[in-house]
Coordinates of C-alpha atoms and ligand atoms in Angstrom, one line a residue:
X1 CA -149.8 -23.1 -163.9
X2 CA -149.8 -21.6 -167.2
X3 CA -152.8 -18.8 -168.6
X4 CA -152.5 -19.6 -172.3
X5 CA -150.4 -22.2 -173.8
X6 CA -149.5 -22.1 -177.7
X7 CA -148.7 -25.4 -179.0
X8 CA -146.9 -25.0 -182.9
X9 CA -147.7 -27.9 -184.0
X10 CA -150.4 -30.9 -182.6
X11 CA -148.9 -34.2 -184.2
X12 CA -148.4 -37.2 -181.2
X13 CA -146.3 -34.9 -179.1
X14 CA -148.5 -31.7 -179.2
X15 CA -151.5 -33.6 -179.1
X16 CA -150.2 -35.6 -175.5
X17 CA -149.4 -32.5 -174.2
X18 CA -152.9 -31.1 -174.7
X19 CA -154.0 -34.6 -172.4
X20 CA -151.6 -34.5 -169.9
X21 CA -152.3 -30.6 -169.4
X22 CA -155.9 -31.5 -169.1
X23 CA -155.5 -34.4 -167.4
X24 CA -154.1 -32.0 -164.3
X25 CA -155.7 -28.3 -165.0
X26 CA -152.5 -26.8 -165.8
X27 CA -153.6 -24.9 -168.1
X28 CA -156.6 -22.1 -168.2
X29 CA -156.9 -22.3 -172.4
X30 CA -154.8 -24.3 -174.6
X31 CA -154.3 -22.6 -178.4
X32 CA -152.9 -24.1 -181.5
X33 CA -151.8 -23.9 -184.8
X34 CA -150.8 -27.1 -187.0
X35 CA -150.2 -26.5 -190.4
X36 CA -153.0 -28.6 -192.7
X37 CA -156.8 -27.4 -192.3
X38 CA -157.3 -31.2 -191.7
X39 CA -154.8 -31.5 -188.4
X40 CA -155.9 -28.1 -187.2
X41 CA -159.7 -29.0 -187.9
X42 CA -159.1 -33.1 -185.6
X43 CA -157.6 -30.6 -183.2
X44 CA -160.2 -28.7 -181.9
X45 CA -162.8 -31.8 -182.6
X46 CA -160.8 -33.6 -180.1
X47 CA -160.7 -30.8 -178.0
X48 CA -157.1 -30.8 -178.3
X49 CA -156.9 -27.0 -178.5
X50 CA -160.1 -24.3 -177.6
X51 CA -158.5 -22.2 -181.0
X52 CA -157.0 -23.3 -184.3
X53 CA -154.8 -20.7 -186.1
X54 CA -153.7 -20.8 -189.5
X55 CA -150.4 -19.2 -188.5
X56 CA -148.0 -19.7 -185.9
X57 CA -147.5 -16.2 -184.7
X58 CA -151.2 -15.3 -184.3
X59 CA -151.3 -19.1 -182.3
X60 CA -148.2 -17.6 -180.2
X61 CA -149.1 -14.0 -179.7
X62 CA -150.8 -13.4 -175.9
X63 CA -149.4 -16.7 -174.7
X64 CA -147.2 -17.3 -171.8
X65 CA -146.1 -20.7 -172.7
X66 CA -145.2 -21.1 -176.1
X67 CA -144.3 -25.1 -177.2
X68 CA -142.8 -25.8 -180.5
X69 CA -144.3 -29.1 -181.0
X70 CA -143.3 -29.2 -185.1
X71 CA -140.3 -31.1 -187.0
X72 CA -137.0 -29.3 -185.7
X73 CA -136.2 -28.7 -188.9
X74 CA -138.3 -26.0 -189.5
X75 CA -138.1 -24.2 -185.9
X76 CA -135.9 -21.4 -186.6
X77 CA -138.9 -20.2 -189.4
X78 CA -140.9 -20.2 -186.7
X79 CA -139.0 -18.9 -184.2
X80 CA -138.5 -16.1 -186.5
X81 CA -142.3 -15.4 -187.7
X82 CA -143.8 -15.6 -183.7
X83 CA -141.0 -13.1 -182.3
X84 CA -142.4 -10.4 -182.7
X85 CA -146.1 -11.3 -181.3
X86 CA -144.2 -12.4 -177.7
X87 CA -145.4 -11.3 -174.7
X88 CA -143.1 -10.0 -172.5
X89 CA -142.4 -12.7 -169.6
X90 CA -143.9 -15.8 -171.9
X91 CA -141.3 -18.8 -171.9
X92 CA -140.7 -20.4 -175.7
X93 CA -139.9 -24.0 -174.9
X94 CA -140.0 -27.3 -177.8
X95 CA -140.0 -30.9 -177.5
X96 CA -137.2 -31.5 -180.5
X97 CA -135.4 -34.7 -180.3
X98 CA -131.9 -32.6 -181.1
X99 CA -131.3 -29.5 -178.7
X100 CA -127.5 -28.1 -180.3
X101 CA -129.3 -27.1 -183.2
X102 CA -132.5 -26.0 -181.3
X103 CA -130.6 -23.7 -179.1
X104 CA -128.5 -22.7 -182.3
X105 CA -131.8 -22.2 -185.1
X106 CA -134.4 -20.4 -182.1
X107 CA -132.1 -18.8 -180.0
X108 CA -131.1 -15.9 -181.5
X109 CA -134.9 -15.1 -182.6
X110 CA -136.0 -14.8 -179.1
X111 CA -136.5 -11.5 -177.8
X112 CA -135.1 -9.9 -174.3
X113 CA -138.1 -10.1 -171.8
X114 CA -138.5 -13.4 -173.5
X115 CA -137.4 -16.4 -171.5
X116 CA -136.1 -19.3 -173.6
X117 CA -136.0 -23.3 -172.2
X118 CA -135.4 -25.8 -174.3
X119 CA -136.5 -29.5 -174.1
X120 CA -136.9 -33.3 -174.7
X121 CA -139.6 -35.7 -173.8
X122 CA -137.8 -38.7 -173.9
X123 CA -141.3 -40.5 -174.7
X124 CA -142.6 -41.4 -178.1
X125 CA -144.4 -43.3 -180.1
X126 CA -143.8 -44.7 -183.7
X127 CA -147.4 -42.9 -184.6
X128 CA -147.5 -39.8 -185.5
X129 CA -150.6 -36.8 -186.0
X130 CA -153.6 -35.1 -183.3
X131 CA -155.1 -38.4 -182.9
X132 CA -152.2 -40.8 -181.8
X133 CA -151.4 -38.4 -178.5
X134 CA -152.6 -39.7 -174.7
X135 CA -152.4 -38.4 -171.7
X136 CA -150.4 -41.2 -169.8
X137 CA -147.2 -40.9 -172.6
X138 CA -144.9 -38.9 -170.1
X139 CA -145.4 -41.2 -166.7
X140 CA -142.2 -41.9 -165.1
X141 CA -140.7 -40.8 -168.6
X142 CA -137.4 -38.4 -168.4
X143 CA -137.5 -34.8 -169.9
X144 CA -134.1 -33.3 -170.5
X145 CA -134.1 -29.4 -170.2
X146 CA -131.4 -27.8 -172.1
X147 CA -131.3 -24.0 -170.5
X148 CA -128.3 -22.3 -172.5
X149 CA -126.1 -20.3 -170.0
X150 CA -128.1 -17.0 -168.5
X151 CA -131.6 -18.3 -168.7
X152 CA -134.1 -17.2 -165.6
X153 CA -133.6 -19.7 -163.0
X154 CA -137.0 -18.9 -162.4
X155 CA -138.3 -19.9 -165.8
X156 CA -136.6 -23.0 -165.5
X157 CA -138.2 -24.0 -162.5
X158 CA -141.7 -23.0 -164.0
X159 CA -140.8 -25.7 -166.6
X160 CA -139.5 -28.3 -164.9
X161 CA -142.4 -28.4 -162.3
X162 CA -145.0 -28.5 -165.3
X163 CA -143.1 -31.7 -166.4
X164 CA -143.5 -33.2 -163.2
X165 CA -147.0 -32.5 -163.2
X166 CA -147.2 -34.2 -166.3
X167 CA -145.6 -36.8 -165.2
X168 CA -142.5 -37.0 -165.9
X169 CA -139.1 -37.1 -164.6
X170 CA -136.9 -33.6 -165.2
X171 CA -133.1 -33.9 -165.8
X172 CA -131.1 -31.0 -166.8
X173 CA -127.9 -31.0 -169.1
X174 CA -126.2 -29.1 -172.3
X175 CA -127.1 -29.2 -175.6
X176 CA -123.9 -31.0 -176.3
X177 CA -124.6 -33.8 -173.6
X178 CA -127.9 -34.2 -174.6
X179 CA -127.2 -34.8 -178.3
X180 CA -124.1 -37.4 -177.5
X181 CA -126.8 -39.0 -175.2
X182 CA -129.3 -39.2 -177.4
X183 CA -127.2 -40.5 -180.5
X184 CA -126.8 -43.5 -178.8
X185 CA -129.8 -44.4 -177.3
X186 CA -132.0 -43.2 -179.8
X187 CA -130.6 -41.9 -183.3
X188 CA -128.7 -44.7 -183.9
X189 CA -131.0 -47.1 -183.2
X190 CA -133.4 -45.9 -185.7
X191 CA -130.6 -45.5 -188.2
X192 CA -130.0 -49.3 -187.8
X193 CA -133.8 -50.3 -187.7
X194 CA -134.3 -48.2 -191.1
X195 CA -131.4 -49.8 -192.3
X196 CA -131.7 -53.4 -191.8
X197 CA -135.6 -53.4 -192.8
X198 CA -134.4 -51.8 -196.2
X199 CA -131.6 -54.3 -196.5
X200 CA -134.5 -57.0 -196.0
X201 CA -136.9 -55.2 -198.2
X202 CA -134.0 -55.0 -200.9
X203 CA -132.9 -58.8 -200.8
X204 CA -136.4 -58.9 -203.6
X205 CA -139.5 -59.9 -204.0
X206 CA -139.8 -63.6 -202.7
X207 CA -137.7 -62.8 -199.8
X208 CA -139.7 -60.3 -199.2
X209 CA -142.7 -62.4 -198.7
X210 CA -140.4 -64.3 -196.1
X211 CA -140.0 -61.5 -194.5
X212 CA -143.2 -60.5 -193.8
X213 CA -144.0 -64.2 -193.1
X214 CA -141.0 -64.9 -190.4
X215 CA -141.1 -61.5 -189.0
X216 CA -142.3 -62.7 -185.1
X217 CA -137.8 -63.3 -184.9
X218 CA -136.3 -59.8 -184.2
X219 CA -137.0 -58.1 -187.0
X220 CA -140.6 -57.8 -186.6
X221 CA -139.3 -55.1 -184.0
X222 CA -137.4 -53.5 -186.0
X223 CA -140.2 -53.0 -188.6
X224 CA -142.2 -51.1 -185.5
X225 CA -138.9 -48.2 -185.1
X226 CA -138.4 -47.7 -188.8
X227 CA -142.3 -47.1 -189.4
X228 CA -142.0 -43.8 -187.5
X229 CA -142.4 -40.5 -189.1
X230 CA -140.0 -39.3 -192.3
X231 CA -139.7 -36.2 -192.3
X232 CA -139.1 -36.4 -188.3
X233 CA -136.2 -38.2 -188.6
X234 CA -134.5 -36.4 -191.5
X235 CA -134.7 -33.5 -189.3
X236 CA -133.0 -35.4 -186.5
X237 CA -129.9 -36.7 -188.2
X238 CA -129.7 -33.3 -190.6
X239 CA -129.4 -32.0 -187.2
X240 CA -127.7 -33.9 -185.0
X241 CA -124.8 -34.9 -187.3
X242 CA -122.0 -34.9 -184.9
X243 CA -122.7 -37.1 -182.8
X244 CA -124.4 -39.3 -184.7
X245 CA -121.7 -39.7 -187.0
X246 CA -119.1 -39.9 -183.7
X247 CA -121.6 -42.8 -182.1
X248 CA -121.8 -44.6 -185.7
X249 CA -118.0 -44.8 -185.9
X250 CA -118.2 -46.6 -182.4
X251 CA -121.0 -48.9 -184.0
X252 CA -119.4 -50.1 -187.2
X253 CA -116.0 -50.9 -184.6
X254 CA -117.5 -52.8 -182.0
X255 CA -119.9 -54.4 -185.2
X256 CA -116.2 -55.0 -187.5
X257 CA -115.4 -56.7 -183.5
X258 CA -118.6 -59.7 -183.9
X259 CA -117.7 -60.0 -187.4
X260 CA -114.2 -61.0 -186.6
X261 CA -115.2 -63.2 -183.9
X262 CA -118.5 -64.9 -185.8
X263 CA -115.1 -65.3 -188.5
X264 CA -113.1 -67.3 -187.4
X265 CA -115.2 -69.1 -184.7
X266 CA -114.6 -67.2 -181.2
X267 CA -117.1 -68.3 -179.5
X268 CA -116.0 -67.3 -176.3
X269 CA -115.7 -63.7 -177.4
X270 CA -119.4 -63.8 -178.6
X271 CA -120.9 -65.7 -175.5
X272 CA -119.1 -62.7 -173.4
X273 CA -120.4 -59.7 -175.4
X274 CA -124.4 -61.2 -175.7
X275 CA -124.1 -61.5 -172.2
X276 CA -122.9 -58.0 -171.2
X277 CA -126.1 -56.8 -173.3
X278 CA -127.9 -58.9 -171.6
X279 CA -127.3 -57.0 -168.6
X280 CA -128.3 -53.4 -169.9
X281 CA -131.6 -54.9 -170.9
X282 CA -132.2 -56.3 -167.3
X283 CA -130.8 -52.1 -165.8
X284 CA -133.2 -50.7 -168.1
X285 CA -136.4 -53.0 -166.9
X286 CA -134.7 -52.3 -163.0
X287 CA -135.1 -48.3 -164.2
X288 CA -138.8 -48.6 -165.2
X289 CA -137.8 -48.0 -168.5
X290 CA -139.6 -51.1 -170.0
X291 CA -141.8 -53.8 -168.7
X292 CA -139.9 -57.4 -168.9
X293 CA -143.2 -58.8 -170.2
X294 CA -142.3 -61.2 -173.7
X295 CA -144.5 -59.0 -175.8
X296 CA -142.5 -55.4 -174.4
X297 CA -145.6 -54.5 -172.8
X298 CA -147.6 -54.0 -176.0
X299 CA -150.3 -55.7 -175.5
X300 CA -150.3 -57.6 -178.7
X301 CA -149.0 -54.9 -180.7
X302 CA -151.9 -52.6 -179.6
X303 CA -150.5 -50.1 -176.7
X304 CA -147.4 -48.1 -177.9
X305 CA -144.6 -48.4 -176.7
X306 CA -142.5 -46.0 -175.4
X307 CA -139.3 -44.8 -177.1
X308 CA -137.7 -41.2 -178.0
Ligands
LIG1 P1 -146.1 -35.4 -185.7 O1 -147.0 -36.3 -185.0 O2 -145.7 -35.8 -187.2 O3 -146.7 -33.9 -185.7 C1 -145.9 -32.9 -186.3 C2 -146.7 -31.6 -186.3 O4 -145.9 -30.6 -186.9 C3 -148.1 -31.6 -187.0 O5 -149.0 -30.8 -186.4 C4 -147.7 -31.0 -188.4 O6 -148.8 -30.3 -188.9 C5 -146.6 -30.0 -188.0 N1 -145.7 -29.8 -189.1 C6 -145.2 -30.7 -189.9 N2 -144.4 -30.2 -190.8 C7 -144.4 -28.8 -190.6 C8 -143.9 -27.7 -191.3 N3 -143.0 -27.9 -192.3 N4 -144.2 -26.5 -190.8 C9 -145.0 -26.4 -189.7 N5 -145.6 -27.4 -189.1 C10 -145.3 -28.6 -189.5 O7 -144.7 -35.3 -185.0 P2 -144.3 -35.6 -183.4 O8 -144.0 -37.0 -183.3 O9 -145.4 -35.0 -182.5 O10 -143.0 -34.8 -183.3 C11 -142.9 -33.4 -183.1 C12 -141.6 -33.1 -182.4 O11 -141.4 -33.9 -181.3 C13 -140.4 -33.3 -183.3 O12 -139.5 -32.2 -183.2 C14 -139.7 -34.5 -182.7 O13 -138.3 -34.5 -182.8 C15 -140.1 -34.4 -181.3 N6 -140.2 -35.7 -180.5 C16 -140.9 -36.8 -181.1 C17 -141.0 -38.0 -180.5 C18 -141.6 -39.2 -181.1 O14 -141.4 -40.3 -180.7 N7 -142.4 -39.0 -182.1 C19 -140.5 -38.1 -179.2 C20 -139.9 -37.0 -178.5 C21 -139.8 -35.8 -179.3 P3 -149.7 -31.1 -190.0 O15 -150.3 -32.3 -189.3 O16 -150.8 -30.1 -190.3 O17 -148.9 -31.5 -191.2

């Protein structure tokens, strides 16, 4: 599908898109840059990429599919340093977990001839770096595209098909849905699992041994979501602040709501609420979303799960 693809960046994301490509030919030569020696180096031993660069615009000039595949917070530096190495024709697409300020930090940088696409693999891992990638993490996941207005039709369909050959599902929307969208399924929760493990971790020292020791109750799930990445996350709620801040005020109501009821005893209140979320949980095994298996289909904590 693609001659040369340029993947910025070769951390879980990058380095799954390298397998799925492979897994399905789709692209003739696959060409990277990461920013360490050490992450460029695992690359091409893995035979994630057939060419390491030490910078992004050398990686990006000749290419015809150009994937940011870095933090989002530092996409609009490297929008700006590959510009002016892109071929005319080549599509510039990401895999950011916020798409407003994707569209807002890379758009402006891309030259005309140049076809711009944004994205979202709404498929993760908590692991991050060239060796936690595999080919499988995008089956019967969704990708959100984010064209902004004008973009070649044609581009987009170019796109969307080589998500379906990676196998995924393709959904397209605006920035602005996307990021409301995503604050809810995804930001928030992550704010919450950072939060309550830190809340734990804070309680001091011989609580935190009970923690660790009674951590099989729901926590021990919440432990998995806040060990993902730093610096990813920073980037996601430096840059999707809006709606995360508009999804949190919804939170801390409906929370002030279970408070009042655990208060002054309603259980009827509570027993009605638990069992509407009971439901989504059964709609989001119905969607193939998640396996209803009691262990969330890990395997004993070995196969990763799959979140965004
Ligand atoms: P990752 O495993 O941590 O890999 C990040 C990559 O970006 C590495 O190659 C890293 O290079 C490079 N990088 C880090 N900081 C950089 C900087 N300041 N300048 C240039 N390159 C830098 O991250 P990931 O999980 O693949 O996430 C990548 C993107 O995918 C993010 O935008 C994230 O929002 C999005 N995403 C993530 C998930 C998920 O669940 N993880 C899901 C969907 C989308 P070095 O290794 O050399 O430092």
């Amino acid at each position: 599908m693609f001659q040369r693809v340029a993947l910025i960046g070769i951390g879980l994301i990058g380095s799954s898109i390298s397998h799925a490509m492979r897994r399905r030919g789709l692209a003739r030569e696959i060409v990277g840059y990461a920013r360490t020696p050490a992450t460029r180096a695992t690359a091409v031993r893995l035979g994630l990429i057939s060419q390491a660069f030490e910078s992004a615009a050398d990686a990006a000039a000749g290419a015809d599919l150009i994937i940011l595949c870095s933090p989002v917070g530092v996409y609009g530096a490297i929008a700006q340093e590959i510009a002016p190495r892109l071929a005319r024709g080549a599509i510039v697409t990401d895999v950011g977990s916020v798409k407003g300020a994707v569209v807002r930090d890379v758009g402006p940088h891309i030259p005309d001839g140049v076809h711009f696409v944004p994205g979202h693999p709404i498929a993760g891992t908590e692991y991050s770096g060239p060796e936690s990638g595999f080919a499988t993490l995008f089956d019967n996941r969704w990708c959100i595209l984010t064209p902004p207005d004008g973009t070649d039709a044609a581009a987009t369909g170019r796109l969307r098909a080589l998500w379906e050959a990676m196998g995924s599902n393709v959904e397209i929307m605006t920035p602005e849905h996307h990021d409301m969208v995503l604050a809810i399924t995804s930001h928030v929760p992550h704010l919450i699992a950072f939060n309550i493990v830190n809340t734990a971790a804070h309680l001091g020292r011989v609580t935190d041994s009970e923690v660790i020791k009674f951590s099989a109750g729901g926590f021990r799930d919440f432990t998995r979501i806040a060990s993902s990445d730093p610096t990813m996350w920073r980037d996601v709620f430096l840059n999707n602040r809006e709606a995360v801040i508009e999804m949190l005020g919804r939170f801390a109501e409906d929370l002030s709501h279970l408070q009042r009821a655990i208060r002054y005893g309603d259980g009827d209140t509570l027993f009605r609420l638990f069992t509407e979320a009971r439901e989504v949980r059964k709609g989001v095994i119905q969607a193939g979303q998640d396996t209803a298996a009691p262990d969330f289909g890990r395997g004993g904590g070995m196969t990763p799960a799959s979140k965004a």
